[in-house]
């Protein structure tokens, strides 16, 4: 009969602090992308950022918006796009976070209470519970003429102490990860060819 030992950890603040300190053990970010398959992205040459970005505060542009605009502009320019007051694509982005709880069973040895045999020593399993904050960056591209979403990219990962200490660098890396799945590849000129 398998022996189980459940270790209940209390203290939300302590768990969060532990998650931040042990950020080096966090899993790598997950990145997702979806594109309108009916759209030829080589038809687009120009872009601009939406006037009211989801990352902006009321009445002023946030630091996050500034960092994201710089990073997205770099990625778009590497793909042959240019900013324009009359864009073909509008870019928007959002950032949010969510508290997460993860439980896992790990082998452990020690003294256990068995309902049939009393106390016994052996190997069992201990349930460990981790609480952490997961951050998510979402970037979208909207076709101006058709007024429809044509691409969306998302990356999410654990927020650690290292992340919190370097928001600009973290957002820059996140944008780079998202744009690896953009329909136009970096370093490839965004040129559409007409057949004659």
CSV table of C-alpha atoms in Angstrom, one decimal:
chain,number,residue,atom,x,y,z
A,1,UNK,CA,0.0,0.0,0.0
A,2,UNK,CA,1.4,3.4,-0.9
A,3,UNK,CA,2.0,5.8,1.9
A,4,UNK,CA,1.2,9.4,1.4
A,5,UNK,CA,2.2,12.4,3.5
A,6,UNK,CA,0.5,15.7,2.8
A,7,UNK,CA,2.4,18.8,3.7
A,8,UNK,CA,0.1,21.8,3.9
A,9,UNK,CA,2.0,25.1,3.4
A,10,UNK,CA,0.4,28.2,4.8
A,11,UNK,CA,1.1,31.9,4.3
A,12,UNK,CA,0.4,33.4,0.9
A,13,UNK,CA,3.0,36.1,1.4
A,14,UNK,CA,5.7,33.6,2.2
A,15,UNK,CA,4.8,31.5,-0.8
A,16,UNK,CA,4.9,34.5,-3.1
A,17,UNK,CA,8.2,35.6,-1.7
A,18,UNK,CA,9.6,32.1,-2.2
A,19,UNK,CA,8.4,32.0,-5.8
A,20,UNK,CA,10.2,35.3,-6.5
A,21,UNK,CA,13.4,34.2,-4.8
A,22,UNK,CA,13.4,30.9,-6.7
A,23,UNK,CA,12.6,32.4,-10.0
A,24,UNK,CA,15.7,30.8,-11.5
A,25,UNK,CA,13.9,27.5,-11.4
A,26,UNK,CA,10.9,28.8,-13.3
A,27,UNK,CA,9.9,27.2,-16.6
A,28,UNK,CA,10.5,29.1,-19.8
A,29,UNK,CA,7.8,31.3,-21.3
A,30,UNK,CA,5.1,29.9,-23.5
A,31,UNK,CA,4.4,31.7,-26.7
A,32,UNK,CA,1.3,31.4,-29.0
A,33,UNK,CA,0.4,33.0,-32.2
A,34,UNK,CA,-2.6,33.1,-34.6
A,35,UNK,CA,-2.8,34.7,-38.0
A,36,UNK,CA,-5.7,35.2,-40.5
A,37,UNK,CA,-4.8,32.5,-43.1
A,38,UNK,CA,-6.7,34.4,-45.8
A,39,UNK,CA,-4.4,37.4,-45.5
A,40,UNK,CA,-1.1,37.9,-47.5
A,41,UNK,CA,1.0,39.9,-45.0
A,42,UNK,CA,3.3,41.0,-47.8
A,43,UNK,CA,0.5,43.4,-48.9
A,44,UNK,CA,1.2,45.6,-45.8
A,45,UNK,CA,3.9,48.1,-45.8
A,46,UNK,CA,3.0,50.6,-43.1
A,47,UNK,CA,1.8,50.5,-39.5
A,48,UNK,CA,1.1,52.7,-36.5
A,49,UNK,CA,0.3,52.2,-32.8
A,50,UNK,CA,-3.3,52.6,-31.7
A,51,UNK,CA,-4.0,56.0,-30.2
A,52,UNK,CA,-5.4,54.5,-26.9
A,53,UNK,CA,-3.1,51.6,-26.1
A,54,UNK,CA,-4.3,49.0,-23.6
A,55,UNK,CA,-1.1,49.6,-21.6
A,56,UNK,CA,-1.6,53.3,-21.2
A,57,UNK,CA,-2.9,55.0,-18.1
A,58,UNK,CA,-5.7,57.6,-18.2
A,59,UNK,CA,-4.3,60.8,-19.7
A,60,UNK,CA,-0.7,59.7,-20.2
A,61,UNK,CA,1.5,57.1,-21.8
A,62,UNK,CA,2.9,54.5,-19.3
A,63,UNK,CA,6.5,53.4,-19.2
A,64,UNK,CA,5.4,49.9,-20.3
A,65,UNK,CA,3.9,51.5,-23.4
A,66,UNK,CA,7.1,53.4,-24.1
A,67,UNK,CA,9.2,50.2,-23.8
A,68,UNK,CA,6.8,48.1,-25.9
A,69,UNK,CA,6.6,50.7,-28.7
A,70,UNK,CA,10.3,50.8,-29.0
A,71,UNK,CA,10.6,47.0,-29.1
A,72,UNK,CA,7.7,46.5,-31.5
A,73,UNK,CA,9.0,49.3,-33.8
A,74,UNK,CA,12.4,47.5,-34.0
A,75,UNK,CA,10.7,44.2,-34.8
A,76,UNK,CA,8.5,45.7,-37.5
A,77,UNK,CA,11.3,47.7,-39.1
A,78,UNK,CA,13.4,44.5,-39.2
A,79,UNK,CA,10.6,43.0,-41.3
A,80,UNK,CA,10.5,46.0,-43.7
A,81,UNK,CA,7.5,47.9,-42.3
A,82,UNK,CA,7.6,51.6,-41.6
A,83,UNK,CA,5.5,53.8,-39.3
A,84,UNK,CA,3.1,56.1,-41.1
A,85,UNK,CA,0.3,58.6,-40.2
A,86,UNK,CA,-1.9,56.6,-42.7
A,87,UNK,CA,-1.1,53.0,-41.7
A,88,UNK,CA,-2.4,49.8,-43.1
A,89,UNK,CA,-1.9,48.0,-39.8
A,90,UNK,CA,-2.6,49.2,-36.3
A,91,UNK,CA,-0.7,47.6,-33.4
A,92,UNK,CA,-2.0,47.3,-29.8
A,93,UNK,CA,-0.7,45.4,-26.8
A,94,UNK,CA,-1.7,44.6,-23.3
A,95,UNK,CA,-0.1,43.3,-20.1
A,96,UNK,CA,-1.7,41.4,-17.3
A,97,UNK,CA,-0.9,39.1,-14.4
A,98,UNK,CA,-2.6,36.3,-12.5
A,99,UNK,CA,-1.9,34.5,-9.3
A,100,UNK,CA,-1.3,30.8,-9.9
A,101,UNK,CA,-1.1,27.8,-7.6
A,102,UNK,CA,0.7,24.6,-8.6
A,103,UNK,CA,0.8,21.3,-6.7
A,104,UNK,CA,3.2,18.5,-7.3
A,105,UNK,CA,4.1,15.2,-5.5
A,106,UNK,CA,7.7,14.5,-4.7
A,107,UNK,CA,9.2,11.3,-3.1
A,108,UNK,CA,10.0,11.6,0.6
A,109,UNK,CA,11.0,9.2,3.4
A,110,UNK,CA,10.1,9.3,7.1
A,111,UNK,CA,7.7,8.0,9.7
A,112,UNK,CA,4.1,7.5,8.6
A,113,UNK,CA,0.8,6.7,10.2
A,114,UNK,CA,-0.7,3.7,8.6
A,115,UNK,CA,-4.4,3.1,9.4
A,116,UNK,CA,-3.9,-0.7,9.5
A,117,UNK,CA,-0.4,-1.2,10.8
A,118,UNK,CA,0.2,1.9,13.0
A,119,UNK,CA,3.5,3.7,12.6
A,120,UNK,CA,5.8,2.6,9.9
A,121,UNK,CA,9.0,3.9,8.2
A,122,UNK,CA,9.2,4.0,4.5
A,123,UNK,CA,9.2,6.0,1.3
A,124,UNK,CA,6.0,8.0,0.4
A,125,UNK,CA,5.0,11.1,-1.4
A,126,UNK,CA,4.8,14.6,-0.2
A,127,UNK,CA,2.5,17.2,-1.9
A,128,UNK,CA,4.2,20.6,-2.4
A,129,UNK,CA,2.2,23.6,-3.2
A,130,UNK,CA,3.8,26.6,-5.0
A,131,UNK,CA,2.1,30.0,-5.5
A,132,UNK,CA,3.4,32.3,-8.1
A,133,UNK,CA,2.5,35.2,-10.3
A,134,UNK,CA,2.2,34.6,-14.1
A,135,UNK,CA,2.6,37.6,-16.4
A,136,UNK,CA,1.2,37.7,-20.0
A,137,UNK,CA,2.0,40.0,-22.9
A,138,UNK,CA,-0.5,40.1,-25.8
A,139,UNK,CA,0.2,41.9,-29.1
A,140,UNK,CA,-2.3,42.3,-31.9
A,141,UNK,CA,-2.3,43.7,-35.5
A,142,UNK,CA,-5.5,45.1,-37.0
A,143,UNK,CA,-6.2,45.6,-40.7
A,144,UNK,CA,-7.2,49.3,-40.9
A,145,UNK,CA,-9.2,49.0,-44.1
A,146,UNK,CA,-11.1,45.9,-43.1
A,147,UNK,CA,-11.3,46.8,-39.5
A,148,UNK,CA,-10.5,43.3,-38.4
A,149,UNK,CA,-7.8,41.5,-36.4
A,150,UNK,CA,-5.3,39.7,-38.6
A,151,UNK,CA,-2.6,38.6,-36.2
A,152,UNK,CA,-2.3,38.0,-32.4
A,153,UNK,CA,0.7,36.9,-30.5
A,154,UNK,CA,0.9,36.1,-26.8
A,155,UNK,CA,3.7,35.1,-24.4
A,156,UNK,CA,3.3,34.2,-20.7
A,157,UNK,CA,5.7,33.2,-18.0
A,158,UNK,CA,6.4,33.4,-14.3
A,159,UNK,CA,7.2,36.8,-12.8
A,160,UNK,CA,10.4,36.5,-10.8
A,161,UNK,CA,12.5,39.0,-8.8
A,162,UNK,CA,14.8,39.3,-11.8
A,163,UNK,CA,11.8,40.1,-14.0
A,164,UNK,CA,10.5,42.7,-11.6
A,165,UNK,CA,14.0,44.4,-11.4
A,166,UNK,CA,14.3,44.8,-15.1
A,167,UNK,CA,10.9,45.5,-16.7
A,168,UNK,CA,12.4,47.2,-19.8
A,169,UNK,CA,14.7,44.2,-20.6
A,170,UNK,CA,12.0,41.7,-19.8
A,171,UNK,CA,9.4,43.3,-22.1
A,172,UNK,CA,12.0,43.6,-24.9
A,173,UNK,CA,12.8,39.9,-24.6
A,174,UNK,CA,9.0,39.1,-24.5
A,175,UNK,CA,8.4,41.1,-27.7
A,176,UNK,CA,11.2,39.3,-29.5
A,177,UNK,CA,9.7,36.0,-28.5
A,178,UNK,CA,6.3,36.9,-29.8
A,179,UNK,CA,7.6,38.3,-33.1
A,180,UNK,CA,9.4,35.0,-33.8
A,181,UNK,CA,5.9,33.8,-34.8
A,182,UNK,CA,4.9,36.9,-36.8
A,183,UNK,CA,3.9,36.0,-40.4
A,184,UNK,CA,6.7,38.1,-41.9
A,185,UNK,CA,10.2,36.9,-41.0
A,186,UNK,CA,12.9,39.3,-39.7
A,187,UNK,CA,15.5,40.2,-42.2
A,188,UNK,CA,13.2,39.4,-45.2
A,189,UNK,CA,12.1,42.5,-47.1
A,190,UNK,CA,8.4,43.0,-47.0
A,191,UNK,CA,7.9,43.3,-50.7
A,192,UNK,CA,5.0,42.0,-52.7
A,193,UNK,CA,5.6,41.1,-56.3
A,194,UNK,CA,3.1,41.8,-59.1
A,195,UNK,CA,2.9,39.3,-62.0
A,196,UNK,CA,3.0,40.7,-65.5
